[in-house]
Structure formats: structure tokens, C-alpha cells
Amino acid sequence: PADNSPLVSGEMRGQFQATKTKNILCLALVLSGVLSGCFGSVRANEYATNAEPRYQGRLLSEWLSLYHKNLEAPPPINFQVVEAVRHIGTNALPWLLQWIRSEQPGSARLGIQGIGFLGAEANVAIPELTRLVDGWRSSSAWSNAISALALLYKDGLPPLLPAATNMAAPPGYRLTAVKAIGRMGMHMNGMGCLAAFVLHTTWKSGP
């Protein structure tokens, strides 16, 4: 009947609206799942890139732990350790610096060794090592940082000179820097060697 047509039309509109809403909800759920998967993938990749680097199946820390010091004849593994660290390259620096900041002697030793094995490649870490040396009031990592800078020889000398002559710092702090510079002297020429000699001699002849 003609008088029922508006009612039928309203019911049809209601069904259409309900179907439309349902479709929108389904689409939203699908998109939510897709986006969640994307963000999860990005986060997983982020963690993967922050993972401790490996070389030939061994972690950086595992390689460094294999190194033997103070032996008359270095075993072959020592050369493999140096090769592994240099192959990893500057990707090792975030981990080496983290270990240098550690208060655990074993971890700190790994960080210091790694800086030495990298050599000139580790020069990009000098600003952070300098910050640690200068932060002697708030952290004990300054001692580890001084040892690491000493292994960079002439490139590590500039931050150590102010530390060795900082009269506001405790004597132990200055002495650690002077000893480090003294160890560096035999590996340097020119002004670096002269600075090491003068500082070391002055400290020994002091009061």
C-alpha cells in the first residue's frame, strides 16, 4: 500500500546504514592489523640493528674475551680477535663505550681492549671518552676512559694533557693521566713524546 512506502523506505535506509557501519568497522580492524604489523616490524628491526654485533658467529664480547695478554708468544687467536674487531669496525663503538662506562672491571677491560684494537677507527669516540674523563666528579668511568685514550696514542693525547695538569682534581686522577701519558711516550715521536717525558718526570720529582 502507498501509505506503507515511507516505512519500507526507512527500513531499507536503516539496513543500508547498518551494513555501511559494519563494513567500516571491518575495514578499520583490517587496517589496524596491518599497521600493527608494520610498527611491529619496524620495532623488531630497530632492536635488530641495536643488537651486539657478530663476526663469524661470535659476539663482539666473545671475541674480546678470547684475547690473551702478557704472554711471551701471542697465540694465533689473538690475531683473530684483532681481525674480528676491525672487521666489525665502528659498529662496535656503542658497545665498547657502554662497557667502558661500566663499573664492572671485566666489562671495562673488554671496552678498553676493543678501542685499542680499532686504533684510528676509534677516533670518532674521542669526544665521548673526553667527556667521561672530564666527568670525574660524577662518575668513576674516567679511569677507564683514560686507559682507552692512552691506546689511541697521539690522537688520544690532547684530552689527557688537561687531565694531568688539572690541579682542581684529586692527585690520584692526575697521576692516572700522567702514567697513561708516560706509557704513550714510547709509541710517539716529537712533541707527544716530549710532553709525556716532561709530565712524567715532573710528577716523579714533585713533592
Tab-separated table of C-alpha atoms in Angstrom:
chain	number	residue	atom	x	y	z
A	1	PRO	CA	0.000	0.000	0.000
A	2	ALA	CA	1.079	3.528	-0.723
A	3	ASP	CA	0.853	4.634	2.913
A	4	ASN	CA	3.425	1.950	3.911
A	5	SER	CA	6.089	3.059	1.395
A	6	PRO	CA	7.735	5.586	3.728
A	7	LEU	CA	8.106	2.840	6.359
A	8	VAL	CA	9.652	0.440	3.862
A	9	SER	CA	11.970	3.150	2.670
A	10	GLY	CA	13.052	3.883	6.262
A	11	GLU	CA	13.734	0.201	6.958
A	12	MET	CA	15.835	-0.061	3.799
A	13	ARG	CA	17.783	3.026	4.799
A	14	GLY	CA	18.359	1.543	8.261
A	15	GLN	CA	19.644	-1.728	6.826
A	16	PHE	CA	21.890	0.130	4.413
A	17	GLN	CA	23.292	2.288	7.241
A	18	ALA	CA	23.907	-0.777	9.432
A	19	THR	CA	25.702	-2.574	6.583
A	20	LYS	CA	27.799	0.517	5.877
A	21	THR	CA	28.782	0.831	9.546
A	22	LYS	CA	29.694	-2.857	9.691
A	23	ASN	CA	31.875	-2.541	6.600
A	24	ILE	CA	33.636	0.495	8.041
A	25	LEU	CA	34.346	-1.379	11.287
A	26	CYS	CA	35.726	-4.363	9.385
A	27	LEU	CA	37.951	-2.102	7.304
A	28	ALA	CA	39.181	-0.356	10.434
A	29	LEU	CA	40.064	-3.687	12.029
A	30	VAL	CA	41.941	-4.819	8.921
A	31	LEU	CA	43.885	-1.554	8.738
A	32	SER	CA	44.632	-1.749	12.444
A	33	GLY	CA	46.113	-5.200	11.998
A	34	VAL	CA	48.183	-4.112	9.009
A	35	LEU	CA	49.526	-1.020	10.769
A	36	SER	CA	50.246	-3.001	13.912
A	37	GLY	CA	52.241	-5.452	11.849
A	38	CYS	CA	54.162	-2.620	10.220
A	39	PHE	CA	55.033	-0.959	13.513
A	40	GLY	CA	55.953	-4.310	15.000
A	41	SER	CA	58.285	-4.943	12.082
A	42	VAL	CA	59.911	-1.526	12.458
A	43	ARG	CA	60.396	-2.071	16.182
A	44	ALA	CA	61.848	-5.537	15.585
A	45	ASN	CA	64.251	-4.123	13.005
A	46	GLU	CA	65.216	-1.378	15.446
A	47	TYR	CA	66.094	-3.957	18.076
A	48	ALA	CA	67.962	-5.997	15.479
A	49	THR	CA	70.136	-3.042	14.491
A	50	ASN	CA	70.885	-2.377	18.187
A	51	ALA	CA	71.945	-5.977	18.790
A	52	GLU	CA	75.534	-6.676	19.792
A	53	PRO	CA	77.493	-7.136	16.550
A	54	ARG	CA	78.794	-10.520	15.492
A	55	TYR	CA	81.585	-11.804	13.298
A	56	GLN	CA	81.752	-15.399	12.085
A	57	GLY	CA	79.036	-16.426	14.532
A	58	ARG	CA	80.679	-14.941	17.652
A	59	LEU	CA	79.533	-11.863	19.538
A	60	LEU	CA	81.927	-8.947	19.902
A	61	SER	CA	82.249	-9.619	23.636
A	62	GLU	CA	83.000	-13.281	22.966
A	63	TRP	CA	85.836	-12.354	20.616
A	64	LEU	CA	87.327	-9.887	23.083
A	65	SER	CA	87.147	-12.446	25.898
A	66	LEU	CA	89.383	-14.774	23.877
A	67	TYR	CA	92.302	-12.345	23.843
A	68	HIS	CA	95.296	-13.344	26.000
A	69	LYS	CA	97.591	-10.672	27.417
A	70	ASN	CA	101.067	-10.849	28.931
A	71	LEU	CA	102.204	-13.907	27.002
A	72	GLU	CA	105.701	-14.172	25.529
A	73	ALA	CA	104.359	-15.736	22.337
A	74	PRO	CA	100.844	-14.473	21.479
A	75	PRO	CA	98.602	-17.375	20.435
A	76	PRO	CA	97.030	-17.310	16.966
A	77	ILE	CA	93.645	-16.484	18.483
A	78	ASN	CA	94.948	-13.024	19.433
A	79	PHE	CA	95.370	-12.102	15.781
A	80	GLN	CA	91.905	-13.468	15.023
A	81	VAL	CA	90.422	-11.306	17.779
A	82	VAL	CA	92.006	-8.148	16.363
A	83	GLU	CA	90.823	-9.104	12.872
A	84	ALA	CA	87.279	-9.679	14.141
A	85	VAL	CA	87.104	-6.335	15.944
A	86	ARG	CA	88.459	-4.461	12.930
A	87	HIS	CA	86.011	-6.256	10.660
A	88	ILE	CA	83.121	-5.123	12.886
A	89	GLY	CA	84.622	-1.624	12.769
A	90	THR	CA	82.816	1.418	14.118
A	91	ASN	CA	79.666	-0.661	14.703
A	92	ALA	CA	81.488	-1.891	17.797
A	93	LEU	CA	81.850	1.579	19.331
A	94	PRO	CA	78.428	1.872	21.045
A	95	TRP	CA	79.120	-1.390	22.845
A	96	LEU	CA	82.751	-0.586	23.650
A	97	LEU	CA	81.735	2.763	25.149
A	98	GLN	CA	78.945	1.123	27.122
A	99	TRP	CA	81.462	-1.307	28.638
A	100	ILE	CA	83.931	1.494	29.371
A	101	ARG	CA	81.170	3.232	31.365
A	102	SER	CA	80.637	0.046	33.373
A	103	GLU	CA	81.808	-0.282	36.956
A	104	GLN	CA	82.487	-3.971	36.337
A	105	PRO	CA	86.246	-4.432	35.723
A	106	GLY	CA	85.708	-7.323	33.316
A	107	SER	CA	83.331	-5.348	31.111
A	108	ALA	CA	85.545	-2.256	31.257
A	109	ARG	CA	88.547	-4.302	30.163
A	110	LEU	CA	86.691	-5.517	27.069
A	111	GLY	CA	85.775	-1.939	26.129
A	112	ILE	CA	89.312	-0.634	26.574
A	113	GLN	CA	90.821	-3.511	24.586
A	114	GLY	CA	88.352	-3.021	21.771
A	115	ILE	CA	89.225	0.671	21.454
A	116	GLY	CA	92.879	-0.262	21.189
A	117	PHE	CA	92.222	-2.889	18.517
A	118	LEU	CA	90.202	-0.444	16.417
A	119	GLY	CA	93.028	2.100	16.500
A	120	ALA	CA	92.412	5.187	14.370
A	121	GLU	CA	88.881	3.981	13.578
A	122	ALA	CA	88.026	4.646	17.224
A	123	ASN	CA	88.996	8.335	16.962
A	124	VAL	CA	85.336	9.239	16.479
A	125	ALA	CA	84.824	8.122	20.099
A	126	ILE	CA	87.391	10.609	21.450
A	127	PRO	CA	84.753	13.295	22.272
A	128	GLU	CA	82.763	10.816	24.379
A	129	LEU	CA	85.908	9.476	26.062
A	130	THR	CA	86.932	13.070	26.797
A	131	ARG	CA	83.521	13.736	28.342
A	132	LEU	CA	83.993	10.724	30.602
A	133	VAL	CA	87.465	11.887	31.615
A	134	ASP	CA	86.126	15.351	32.432
A	135	GLY	CA	83.243	13.854	34.412
A	136	TRP	CA	85.438	12.637	37.277
A	137	ARG	CA	83.208	14.375	39.827
A	138	SER	CA	80.121	12.331	38.946
A	139	SER	CA	81.416	9.013	37.612
A	140	SER	CA	84.251	6.567	38.133
A	141	ALA	CA	84.416	5.794	34.401
A	142	TRP	CA	87.126	8.450	33.967
A	143	SER	CA	89.808	5.881	34.789
A	144	ASN	CA	88.595	3.509	32.054
A	145	ALA	CA	88.355	6.384	29.583
A	146	ILE	CA	91.933	7.472	30.320
A	147	SER	CA	93.162	3.931	29.647
A	148	ALA	CA	91.239	3.832	26.362
A	149	LEU	CA	92.595	7.216	25.221
A	150	ALA	CA	96.134	6.055	26.003
A	151	LEU	CA	95.708	3.269	23.434
A	152	LEU	CA	95.000	5.860	20.732
A	153	TYR	CA	98.475	7.344	21.304
A	154	LYS	CA	98.995	10.783	19.701
A	155	ASP	CA	95.294	11.144	18.885
A	156	GLY	CA	94.368	10.424	22.484
A	157	LEU	CA	96.982	12.769	23.968
A	158	PRO	CA	95.168	16.157	23.785
A	159	PRO	CA	92.386	15.206	26.252
A	160	LEU	CA	94.926	13.688	28.668
A	161	LEU	CA	97.148	16.740	28.991
A	162	PRO	CA	94.486	18.875	30.754
A	163	ALA	CA	93.627	15.916	32.993
A	164	ALA	CA	97.260	15.507	34.023
A	165	THR	CA	97.587	19.198	34.908
A	166	ASN	CA	94.155	19.777	36.473
A	167	MET	CA	95.083	20.965	39.953
A	168	ALA	CA	91.413	21.027	40.975
A	169	ALA	CA	91.221	17.253	40.556
A	170	PRO	CA	92.359	14.693	43.152
A	171	PRO	CA	96.030	13.599	42.969
A	172	GLY	CA	95.005	10.064	42.000
A	173	TYR	CA	93.170	11.404	38.955
A	174	ARG	CA	96.158	13.419	37.789
A	175	LEU	CA	98.565	10.576	38.494
A	176	THR	CA	96.466	8.161	36.406
A	177	ALA	CA	96.603	10.583	33.478
A	178	VAL	CA	100.364	11.134	33.892
A	179	LYS	CA	101.039	7.390	33.957
A	180	ALA	CA	98.909	6.904	30.862
A	181	ILE	CA	100.839	9.614	29.038
A	182	GLY	CA	104.087	8.000	30.182
A	183	ARG	CA	103.002	4.693	28.618
A	184	MET	CA	102.103	6.525	25.409
A	185	GLY	CA	105.515	8.188	25.147
A	186	MET	CA	107.336	5.154	23.794
A	187	HIS	CA	104.873	4.958	20.907
A	188	MET	CA	105.056	8.623	19.897
A	189	ASN	CA	107.566	10.984	18.351
A	190	GLY	CA	108.153	14.733	18.541
A	191	MET	CA	106.018	16.879	20.824
A	192	GLY	CA	103.916	13.974	22.037
A	193	CYS	CA	106.962	12.133	23.324
A	194	LEU	CA	108.358	15.344	24.839
A	195	ALA	CA	105.084	16.101	26.637
A	196	ALA	CA	104.969	12.582	28.017
A	197	PHE	CA	108.546	12.797	29.254
A	198	VAL	CA	108.170	16.228	30.859
A	199	LEU	CA	104.919	15.374	32.638
A	200	HIS	CA	106.163	12.030	33.869
A	201	THR	CA	109.473	13.468	35.081
A	202	THR	CA	107.834	16.486	36.729
A	203	TRP	CA	105.424	14.297	38.674
A	204	LYS	CA	108.189	11.950	39.848
A	205	SER	CA	110.381	14.847	41.017
A	206	GLY	CA	107.486	16.692	42.679
A	207	PRO	CA	106.708	16.820	46.378
